mmCIF file of C-alpha atoms and ligand atoms in Angstrom:
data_model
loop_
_atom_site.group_PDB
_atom_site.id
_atom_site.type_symbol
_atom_site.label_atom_id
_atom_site.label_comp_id
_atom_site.label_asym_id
_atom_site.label_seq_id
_atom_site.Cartn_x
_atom_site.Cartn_y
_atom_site.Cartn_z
ATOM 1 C CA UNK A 175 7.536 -2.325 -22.887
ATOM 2 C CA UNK A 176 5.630 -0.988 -19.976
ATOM 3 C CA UNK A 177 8.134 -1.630 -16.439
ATOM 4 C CA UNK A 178 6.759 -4.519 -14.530
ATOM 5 C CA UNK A 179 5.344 -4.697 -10.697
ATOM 6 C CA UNK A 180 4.955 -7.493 -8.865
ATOM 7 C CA UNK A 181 2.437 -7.055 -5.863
ATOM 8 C CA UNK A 182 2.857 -9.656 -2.795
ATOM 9 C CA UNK A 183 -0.223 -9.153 -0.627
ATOM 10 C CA UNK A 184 -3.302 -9.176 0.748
ATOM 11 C CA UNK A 185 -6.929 -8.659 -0.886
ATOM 12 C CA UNK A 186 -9.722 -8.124 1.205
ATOM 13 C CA UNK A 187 -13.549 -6.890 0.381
ATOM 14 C CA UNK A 188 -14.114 -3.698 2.170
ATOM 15 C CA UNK A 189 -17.459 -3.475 4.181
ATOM 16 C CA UNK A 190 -17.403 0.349 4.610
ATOM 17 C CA UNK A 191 -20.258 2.245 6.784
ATOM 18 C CA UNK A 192 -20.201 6.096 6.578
ATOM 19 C CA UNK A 193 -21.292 7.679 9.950
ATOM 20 C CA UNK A 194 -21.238 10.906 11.680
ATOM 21 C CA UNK A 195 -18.190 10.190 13.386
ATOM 22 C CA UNK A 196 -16.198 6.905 14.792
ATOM 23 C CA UNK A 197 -18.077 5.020 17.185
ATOM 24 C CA UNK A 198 -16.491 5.127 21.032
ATOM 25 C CA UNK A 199 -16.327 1.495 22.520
ATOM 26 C CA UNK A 200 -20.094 0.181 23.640
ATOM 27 C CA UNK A 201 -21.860 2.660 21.266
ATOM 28 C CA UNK A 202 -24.538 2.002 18.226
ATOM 29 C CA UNK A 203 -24.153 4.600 16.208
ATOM 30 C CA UNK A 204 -26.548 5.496 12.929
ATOM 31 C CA UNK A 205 -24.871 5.587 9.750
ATOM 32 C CA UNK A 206 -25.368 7.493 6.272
ATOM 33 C CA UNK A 207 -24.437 4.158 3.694
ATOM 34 C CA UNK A 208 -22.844 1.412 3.471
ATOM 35 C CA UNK A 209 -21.221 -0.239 0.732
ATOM 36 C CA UNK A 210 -18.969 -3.385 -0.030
ATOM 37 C CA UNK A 211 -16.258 -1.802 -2.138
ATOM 38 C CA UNK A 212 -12.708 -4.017 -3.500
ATOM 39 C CA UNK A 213 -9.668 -2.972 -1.528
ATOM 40 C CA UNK A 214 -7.127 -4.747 0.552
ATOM 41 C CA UNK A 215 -3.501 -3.038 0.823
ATOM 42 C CA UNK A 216 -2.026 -5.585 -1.699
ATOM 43 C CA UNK A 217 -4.709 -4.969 -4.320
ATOM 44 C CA UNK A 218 -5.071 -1.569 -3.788
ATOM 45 C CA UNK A 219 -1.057 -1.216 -4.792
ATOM 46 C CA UNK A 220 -1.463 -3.230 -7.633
ATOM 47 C CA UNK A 221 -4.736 -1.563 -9.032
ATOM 48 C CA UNK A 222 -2.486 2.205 -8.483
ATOM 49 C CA UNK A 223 0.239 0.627 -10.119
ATOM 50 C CA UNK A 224 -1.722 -0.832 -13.576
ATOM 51 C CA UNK A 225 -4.177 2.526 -13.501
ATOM 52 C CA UNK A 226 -0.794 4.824 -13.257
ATOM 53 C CA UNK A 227 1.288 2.741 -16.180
ATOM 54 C CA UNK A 228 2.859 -0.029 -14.585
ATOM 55 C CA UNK A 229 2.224 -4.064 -16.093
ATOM 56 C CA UNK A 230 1.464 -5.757 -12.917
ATOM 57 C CA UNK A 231 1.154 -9.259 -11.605
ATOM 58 C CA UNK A 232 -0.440 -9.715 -8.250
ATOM 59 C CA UNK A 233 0.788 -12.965 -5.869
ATOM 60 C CA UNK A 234 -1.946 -13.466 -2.949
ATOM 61 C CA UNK A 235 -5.014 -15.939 -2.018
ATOM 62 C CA UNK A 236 -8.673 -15.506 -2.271
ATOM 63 C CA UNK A 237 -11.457 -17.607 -0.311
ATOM 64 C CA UNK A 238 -13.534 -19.762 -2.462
ATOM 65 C CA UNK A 239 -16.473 -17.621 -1.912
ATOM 66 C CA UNK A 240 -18.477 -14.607 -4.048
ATOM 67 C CA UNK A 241 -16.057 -12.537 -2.488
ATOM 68 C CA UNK A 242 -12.707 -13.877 -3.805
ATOM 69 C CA UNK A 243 -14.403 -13.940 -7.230
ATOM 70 C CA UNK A 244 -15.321 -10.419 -7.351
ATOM 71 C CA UNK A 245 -12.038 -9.681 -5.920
ATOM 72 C CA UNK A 246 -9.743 -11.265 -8.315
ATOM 73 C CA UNK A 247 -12.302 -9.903 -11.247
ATOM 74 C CA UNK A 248 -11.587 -6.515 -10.188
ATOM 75 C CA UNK A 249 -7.614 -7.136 -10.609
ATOM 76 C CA UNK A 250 -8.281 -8.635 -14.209
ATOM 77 C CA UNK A 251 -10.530 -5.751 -14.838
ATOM 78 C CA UNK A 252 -7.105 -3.832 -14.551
ATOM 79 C CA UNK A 253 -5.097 -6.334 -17.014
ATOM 80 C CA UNK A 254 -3.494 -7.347 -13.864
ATOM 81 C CA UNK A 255 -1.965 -11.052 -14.068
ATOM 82 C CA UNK A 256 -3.530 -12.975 -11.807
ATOM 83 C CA UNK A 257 -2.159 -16.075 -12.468
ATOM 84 C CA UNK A 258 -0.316 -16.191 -9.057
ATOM 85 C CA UNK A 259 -3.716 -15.223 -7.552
ATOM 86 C CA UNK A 260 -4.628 -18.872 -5.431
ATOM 87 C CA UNK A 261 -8.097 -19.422 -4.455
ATOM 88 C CA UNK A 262 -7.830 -21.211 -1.453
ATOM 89 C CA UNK A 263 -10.737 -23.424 1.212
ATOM 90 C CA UNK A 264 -11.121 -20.400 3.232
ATOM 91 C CA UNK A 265 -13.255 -16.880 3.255
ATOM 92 C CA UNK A 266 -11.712 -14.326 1.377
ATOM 93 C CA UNK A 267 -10.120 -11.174 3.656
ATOM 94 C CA UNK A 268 -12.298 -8.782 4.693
ATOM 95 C CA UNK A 269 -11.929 -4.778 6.105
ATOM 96 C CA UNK A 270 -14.793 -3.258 8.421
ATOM 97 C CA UNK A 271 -14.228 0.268 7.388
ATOM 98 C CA UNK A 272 -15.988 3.615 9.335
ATOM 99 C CA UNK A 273 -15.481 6.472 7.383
ATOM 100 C CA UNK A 274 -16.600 9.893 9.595
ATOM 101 C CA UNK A 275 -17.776 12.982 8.247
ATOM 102 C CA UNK A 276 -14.417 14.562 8.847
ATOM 103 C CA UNK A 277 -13.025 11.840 6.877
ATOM 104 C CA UNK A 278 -11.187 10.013 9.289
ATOM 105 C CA UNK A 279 -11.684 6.143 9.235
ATOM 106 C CA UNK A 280 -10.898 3.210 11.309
ATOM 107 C CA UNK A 281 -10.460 -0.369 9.962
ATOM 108 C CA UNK A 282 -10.716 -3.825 11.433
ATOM 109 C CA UNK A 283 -9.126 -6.731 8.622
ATOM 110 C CA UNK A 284 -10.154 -10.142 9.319
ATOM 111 C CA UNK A 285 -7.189 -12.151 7.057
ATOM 112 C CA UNK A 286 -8.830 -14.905 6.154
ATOM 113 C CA UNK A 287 -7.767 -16.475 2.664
ATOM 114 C CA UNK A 288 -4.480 -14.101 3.133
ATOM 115 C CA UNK A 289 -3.185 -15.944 5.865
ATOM 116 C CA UNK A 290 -2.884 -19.003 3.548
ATOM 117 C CA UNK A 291 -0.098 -16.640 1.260
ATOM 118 C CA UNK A 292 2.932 -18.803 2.847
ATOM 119 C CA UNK A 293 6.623 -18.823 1.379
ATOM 120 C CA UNK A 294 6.260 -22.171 -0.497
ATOM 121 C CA UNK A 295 3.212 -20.052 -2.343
ATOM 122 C CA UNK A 296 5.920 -17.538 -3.005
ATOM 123 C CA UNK A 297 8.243 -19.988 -4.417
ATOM 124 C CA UNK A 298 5.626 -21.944 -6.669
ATOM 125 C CA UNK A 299 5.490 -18.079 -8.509
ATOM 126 C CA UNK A 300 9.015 -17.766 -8.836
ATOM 127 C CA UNK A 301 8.609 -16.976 -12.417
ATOM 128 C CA UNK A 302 6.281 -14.004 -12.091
ATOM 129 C CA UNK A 303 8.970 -12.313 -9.355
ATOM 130 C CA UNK A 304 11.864 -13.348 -11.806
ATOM 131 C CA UNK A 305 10.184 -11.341 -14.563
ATOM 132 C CA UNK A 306 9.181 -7.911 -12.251
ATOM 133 C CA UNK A 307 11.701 -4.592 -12.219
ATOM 134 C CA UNK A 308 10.368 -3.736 -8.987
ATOM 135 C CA UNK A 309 8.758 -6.043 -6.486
ATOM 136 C CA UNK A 310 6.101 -4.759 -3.213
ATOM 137 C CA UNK A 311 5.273 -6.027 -0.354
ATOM 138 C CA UNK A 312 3.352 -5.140 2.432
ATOM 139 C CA UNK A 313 2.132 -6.487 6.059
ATOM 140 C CA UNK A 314 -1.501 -7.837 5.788
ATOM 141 C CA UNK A 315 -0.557 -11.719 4.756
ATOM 142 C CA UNK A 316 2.155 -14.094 7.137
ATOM 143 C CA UNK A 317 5.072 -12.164 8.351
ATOM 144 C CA UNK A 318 7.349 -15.454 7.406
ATOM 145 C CA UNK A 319 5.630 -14.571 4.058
ATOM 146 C CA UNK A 320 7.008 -11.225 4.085
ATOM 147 C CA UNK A 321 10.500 -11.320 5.270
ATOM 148 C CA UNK A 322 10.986 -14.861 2.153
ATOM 149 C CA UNK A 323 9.629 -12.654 -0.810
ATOM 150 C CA UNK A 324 11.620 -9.404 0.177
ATOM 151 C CA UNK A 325 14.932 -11.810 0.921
ATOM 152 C CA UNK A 326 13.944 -13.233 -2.907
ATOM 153 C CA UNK A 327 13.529 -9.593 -3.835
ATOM 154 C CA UNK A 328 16.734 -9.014 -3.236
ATOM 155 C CA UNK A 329 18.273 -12.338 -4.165
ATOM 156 C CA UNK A 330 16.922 -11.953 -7.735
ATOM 157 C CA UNK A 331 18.306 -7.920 -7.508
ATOM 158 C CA UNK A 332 14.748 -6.317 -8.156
ATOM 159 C CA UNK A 333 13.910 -3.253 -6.225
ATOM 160 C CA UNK A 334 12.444 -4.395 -3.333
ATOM 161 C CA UNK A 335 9.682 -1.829 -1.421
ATOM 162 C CA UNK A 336 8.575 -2.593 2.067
ATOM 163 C CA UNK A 337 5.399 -0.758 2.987
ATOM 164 C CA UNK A 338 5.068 -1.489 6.919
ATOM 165 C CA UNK A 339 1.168 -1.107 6.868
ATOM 166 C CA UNK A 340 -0.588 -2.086 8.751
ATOM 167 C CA UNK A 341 2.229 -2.459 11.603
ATOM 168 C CA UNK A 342 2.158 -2.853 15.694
ATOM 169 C CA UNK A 343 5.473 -3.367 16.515
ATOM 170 C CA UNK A 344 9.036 -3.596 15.132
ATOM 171 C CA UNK A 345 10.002 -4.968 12.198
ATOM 172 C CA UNK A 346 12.711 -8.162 12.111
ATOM 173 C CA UNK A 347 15.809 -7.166 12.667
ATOM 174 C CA UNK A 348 16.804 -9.433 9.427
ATOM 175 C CA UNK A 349 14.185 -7.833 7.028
ATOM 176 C CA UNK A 350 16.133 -4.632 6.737
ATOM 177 C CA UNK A 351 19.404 -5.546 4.339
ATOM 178 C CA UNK A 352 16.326 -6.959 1.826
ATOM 179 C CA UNK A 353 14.335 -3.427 1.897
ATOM 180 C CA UNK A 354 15.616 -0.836 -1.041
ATOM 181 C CA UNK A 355 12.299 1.524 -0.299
ATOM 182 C CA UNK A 356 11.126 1.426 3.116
ATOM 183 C CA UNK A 357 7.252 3.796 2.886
ATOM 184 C CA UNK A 358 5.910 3.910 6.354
ATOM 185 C CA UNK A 359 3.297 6.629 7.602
ATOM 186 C CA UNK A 360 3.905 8.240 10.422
ATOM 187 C CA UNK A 361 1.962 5.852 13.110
ATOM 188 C CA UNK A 362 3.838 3.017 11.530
ATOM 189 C CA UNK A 363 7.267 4.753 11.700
ATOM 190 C CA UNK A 364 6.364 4.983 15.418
ATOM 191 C CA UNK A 365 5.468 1.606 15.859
ATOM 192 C CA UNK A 366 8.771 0.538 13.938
ATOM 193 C CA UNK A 367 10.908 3.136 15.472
ATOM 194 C CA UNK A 368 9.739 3.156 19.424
ATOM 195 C CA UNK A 369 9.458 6.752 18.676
ATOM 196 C CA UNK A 370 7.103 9.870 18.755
ATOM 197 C CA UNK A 371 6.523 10.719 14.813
ATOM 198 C CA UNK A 372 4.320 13.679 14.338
ATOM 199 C CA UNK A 373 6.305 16.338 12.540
ATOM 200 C CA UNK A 374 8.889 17.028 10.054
ATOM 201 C CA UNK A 375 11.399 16.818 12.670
ATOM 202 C CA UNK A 376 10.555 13.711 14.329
ATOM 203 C CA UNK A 377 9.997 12.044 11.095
ATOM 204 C CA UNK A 378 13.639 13.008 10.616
ATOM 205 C CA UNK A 379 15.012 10.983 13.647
ATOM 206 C CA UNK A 380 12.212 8.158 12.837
ATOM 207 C CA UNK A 381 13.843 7.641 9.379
ATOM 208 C CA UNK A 382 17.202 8.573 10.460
ATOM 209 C CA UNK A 383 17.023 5.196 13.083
ATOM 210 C CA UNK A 384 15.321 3.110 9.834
ATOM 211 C CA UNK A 385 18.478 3.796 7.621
ATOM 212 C CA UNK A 386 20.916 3.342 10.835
ATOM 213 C CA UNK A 387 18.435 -0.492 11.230
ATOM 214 C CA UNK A 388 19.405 -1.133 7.229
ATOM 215 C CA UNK A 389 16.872 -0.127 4.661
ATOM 216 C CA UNK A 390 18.269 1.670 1.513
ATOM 217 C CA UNK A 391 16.051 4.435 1.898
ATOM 218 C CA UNK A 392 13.125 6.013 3.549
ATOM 219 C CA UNK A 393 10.143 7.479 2.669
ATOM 220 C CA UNK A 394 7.326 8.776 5.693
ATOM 221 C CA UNK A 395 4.439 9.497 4.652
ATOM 222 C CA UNK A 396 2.958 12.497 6.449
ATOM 223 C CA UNK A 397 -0.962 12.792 5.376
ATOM 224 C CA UNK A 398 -1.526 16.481 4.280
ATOM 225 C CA UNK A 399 2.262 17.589 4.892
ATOM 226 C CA UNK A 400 3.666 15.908 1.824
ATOM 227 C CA UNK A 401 6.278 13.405 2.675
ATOM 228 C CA UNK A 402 9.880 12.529 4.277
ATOM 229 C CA UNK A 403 12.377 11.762 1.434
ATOM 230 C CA UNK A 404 16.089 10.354 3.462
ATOM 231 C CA UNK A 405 18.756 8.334 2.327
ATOM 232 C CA UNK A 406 22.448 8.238 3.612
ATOM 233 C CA UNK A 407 22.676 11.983 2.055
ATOM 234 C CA UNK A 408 20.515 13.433 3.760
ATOM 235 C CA UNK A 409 16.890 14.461 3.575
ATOM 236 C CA UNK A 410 14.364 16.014 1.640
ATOM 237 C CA UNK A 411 10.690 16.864 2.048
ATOM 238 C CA UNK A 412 7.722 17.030 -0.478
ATOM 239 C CA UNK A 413 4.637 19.070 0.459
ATOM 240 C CA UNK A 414 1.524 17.814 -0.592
ATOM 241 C CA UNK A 415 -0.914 18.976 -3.199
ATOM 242 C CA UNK A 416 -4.132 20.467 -1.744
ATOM 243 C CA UNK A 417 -6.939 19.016 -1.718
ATOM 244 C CA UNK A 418 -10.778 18.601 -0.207
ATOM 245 C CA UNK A 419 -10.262 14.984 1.064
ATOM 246 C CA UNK A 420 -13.677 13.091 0.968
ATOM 247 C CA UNK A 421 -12.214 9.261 2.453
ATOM 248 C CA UNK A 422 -8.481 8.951 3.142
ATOM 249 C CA UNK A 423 -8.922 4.900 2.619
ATOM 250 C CA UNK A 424 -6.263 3.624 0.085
ATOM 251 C CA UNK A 425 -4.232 7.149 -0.292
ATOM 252 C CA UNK A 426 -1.074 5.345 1.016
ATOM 253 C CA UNK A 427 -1.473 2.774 -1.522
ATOM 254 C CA UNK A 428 -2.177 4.978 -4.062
ATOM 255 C CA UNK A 429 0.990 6.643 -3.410
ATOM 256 C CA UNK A 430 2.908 3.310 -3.004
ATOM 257 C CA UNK A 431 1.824 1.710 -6.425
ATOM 258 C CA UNK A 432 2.106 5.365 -8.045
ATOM 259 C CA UNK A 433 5.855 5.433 -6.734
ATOM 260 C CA UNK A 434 6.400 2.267 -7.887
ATOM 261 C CA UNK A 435 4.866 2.992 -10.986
ATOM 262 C CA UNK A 436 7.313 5.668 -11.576
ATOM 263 C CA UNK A 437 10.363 4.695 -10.869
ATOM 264 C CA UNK A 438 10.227 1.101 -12.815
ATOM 265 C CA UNK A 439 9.700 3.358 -15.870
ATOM 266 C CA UNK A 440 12.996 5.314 -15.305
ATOM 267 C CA UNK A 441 11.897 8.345 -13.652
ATOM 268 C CA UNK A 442 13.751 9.821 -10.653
ATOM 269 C CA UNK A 443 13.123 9.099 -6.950
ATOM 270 C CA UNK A 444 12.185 12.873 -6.991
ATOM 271 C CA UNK A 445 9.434 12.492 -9.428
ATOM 272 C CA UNK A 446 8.453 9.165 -8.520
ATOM 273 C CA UNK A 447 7.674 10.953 -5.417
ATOM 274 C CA UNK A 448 6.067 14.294 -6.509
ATOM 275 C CA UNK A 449 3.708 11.589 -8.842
ATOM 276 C CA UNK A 450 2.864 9.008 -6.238
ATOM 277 C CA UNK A 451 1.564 12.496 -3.993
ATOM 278 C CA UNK A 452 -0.468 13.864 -6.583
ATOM 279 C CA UNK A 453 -1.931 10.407 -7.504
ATOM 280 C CA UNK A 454 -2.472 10.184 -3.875
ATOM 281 C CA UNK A 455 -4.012 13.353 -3.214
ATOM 282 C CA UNK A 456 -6.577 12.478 -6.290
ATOM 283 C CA UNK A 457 -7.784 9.552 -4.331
ATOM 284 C CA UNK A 458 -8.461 11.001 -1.309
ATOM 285 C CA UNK A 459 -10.994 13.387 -2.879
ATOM 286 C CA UNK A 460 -13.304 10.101 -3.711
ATOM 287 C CA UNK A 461 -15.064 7.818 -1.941
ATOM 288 C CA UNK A 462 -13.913 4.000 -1.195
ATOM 289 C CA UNK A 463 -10.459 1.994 -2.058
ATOM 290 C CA UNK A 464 -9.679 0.732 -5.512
ATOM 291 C CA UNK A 465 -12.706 2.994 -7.071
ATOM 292 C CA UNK A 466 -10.875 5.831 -5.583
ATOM 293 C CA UNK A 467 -7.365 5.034 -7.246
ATOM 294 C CA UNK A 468 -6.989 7.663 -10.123
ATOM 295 C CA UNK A 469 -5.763 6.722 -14.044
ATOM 296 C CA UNK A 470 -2.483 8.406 -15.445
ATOM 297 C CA UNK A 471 -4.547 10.777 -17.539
ATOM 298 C CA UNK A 472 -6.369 11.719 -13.753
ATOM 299 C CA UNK A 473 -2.952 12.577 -12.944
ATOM 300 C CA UNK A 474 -1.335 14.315 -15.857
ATOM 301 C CA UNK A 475 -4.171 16.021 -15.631
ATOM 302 C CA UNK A 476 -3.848 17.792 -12.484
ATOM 303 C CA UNK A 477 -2.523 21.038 -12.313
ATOM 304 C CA UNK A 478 0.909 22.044 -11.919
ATOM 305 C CA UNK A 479 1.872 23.458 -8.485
HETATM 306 O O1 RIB B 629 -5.153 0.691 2.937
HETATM 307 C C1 RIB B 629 -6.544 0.546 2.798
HETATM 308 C C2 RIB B 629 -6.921 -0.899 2.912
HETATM 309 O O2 RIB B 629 -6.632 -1.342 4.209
HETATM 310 C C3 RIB B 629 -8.380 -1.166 2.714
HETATM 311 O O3 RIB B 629 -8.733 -1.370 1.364
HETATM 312 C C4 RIB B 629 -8.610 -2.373 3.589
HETATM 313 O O4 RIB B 629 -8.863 -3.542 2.890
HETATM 314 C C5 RIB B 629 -7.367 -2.498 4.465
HETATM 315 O O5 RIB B 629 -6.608 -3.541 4.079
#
């Protein structure tokens, strides 16, 4: 039996322009394309997790509009349950995505149908978090939403991950105790931590003050430098496979569902790792969210480093 994921979050349609570089406040800029492309953090982690071996259910709320139906189709064009997928009187989410020529992008999210995730919609899927080995969350629907499933998480003693994305300040003091896998990058480790995280070193302290707060361990994500393993041990980092990165969009939720992936099938934090960055590194070298996501064959595949 393949391990099972549950994915609580959001699903948005991305609206993404490619343009020389990111407009500056006041500025029309002309861009190369645009194209309306399935992504929202949520989805994105639970199309990683199905393409990279994981059974997944996905718990979140669609607008009753084209865009929740072509959003919940792309799930089920995964085999991912959506039976805890609620289409609710509402627009669906949506992302306003400008992706530069140097591959940098900037995002606007409009919630929408995802603010209408609440706790009692968490509860009403009981069942689907009762059957999941490991259970994700992240921060694009209700924070009430977020801090009920991860204290069920934990209640029901899955493996509870926390990815704080996207986040603006810190997180509830109360969340912590609930949070086995805490997967920040490093701007949201510095909007968690208060602190400066743009290095190995400072991503030491960042993570060092997120085990000291109560998660069960930490990993920062660090773009092209790999990641920040830490636990109460000590720490450990991961460089990153090379690659020529096209669109960055979705490589942190590549890497989340790939960990996740991973480790509900029994492999080690260490490879759970090592996969989730080379899954993540494959989806930076294409274009858009979920069509970017790479399959396990994509990533057995890759080369050896
Ligand atoms: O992490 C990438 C995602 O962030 C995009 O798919 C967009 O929907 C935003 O939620």
């Amino acid at each position: 039996m393949p391990a099972k994921v549950v994915v609580i979050g959001s699903l948005n349609m991305d609206l993404v322009t490619r343009a020389p570089r990111l407009p500056r406040g006041g500025e029309t800029l002309i861009g190369h394309t645009f194209a309306t492309v399935s992504g929202g953090k949520g989805a994105n982690q639970a199309v990683a997790a199905a393409r990279l071996g994981a059974q997944v259910s996905m718990v979140g709320c669609v607008g009753s509009d084209a865009y929740g139906h072509e959003l919940r189709d792309a799930l089920l064009a995964e085999q991912i349950d959506c039976q805890a997928v609620s289409t609710v009187e509402d627009s669906s989410g949506v992302a306003l995505i400008v992706v530069d020529d140097q591959s940098q992008n900037a995002i606007v999210i409009v919630a929408g149908a995802n603010g209408a995730l609440t706790p009692a919609v968490i509860d009403q899927f009981d069942a689907v978090l009762q059957a999941a080995d490991v259970i994700i969350c992240q921060l694009e629907v209700p924070d009430a939403t977020v801090g009920h499933a991860l204290k069920r998480g934990r209640a029901l003693g899955k493996t509870v991950i926390l990815n704080p994305a996207p986040a603006s300040r810190p997180l509830p003091a109360d969340w912590y105790a609930n949070i086995d896998y805490l997967i920040p990058n490093e701007s949201e480790a510095s909007a968690l931590t208060g602190l400066s995280v743009d290095s190995l070193a400072s991503a030491e302290v960042a993570a060092s003050q997120l085990l000291t707060a109560g998660a069960g361990k930490v990993i920062i994500t660090l773009g092209a430098q790999g990641s920040l393993f830490a636990d109460g041990q000590g720490f450990q980092h991961f460089p990153a496979p090379k690659v020529q990165a096209v669109d960055t969009t979705a490589a942190g939720d590549t890497f989340v569902g790939g960990f996740a992936a991973a480790l509900a099938s029994g492999r080690s934090e260490a490879e759970a790792i090592g996969f989730g960055q080379v899954a993540a590194a494959l989806s930076v070298t294409r274009a858009g969210a979920q069509p970017s996501i790479p399959t396990l064959s994509d990533v057995q595949a890759f080369p050896a480093p």
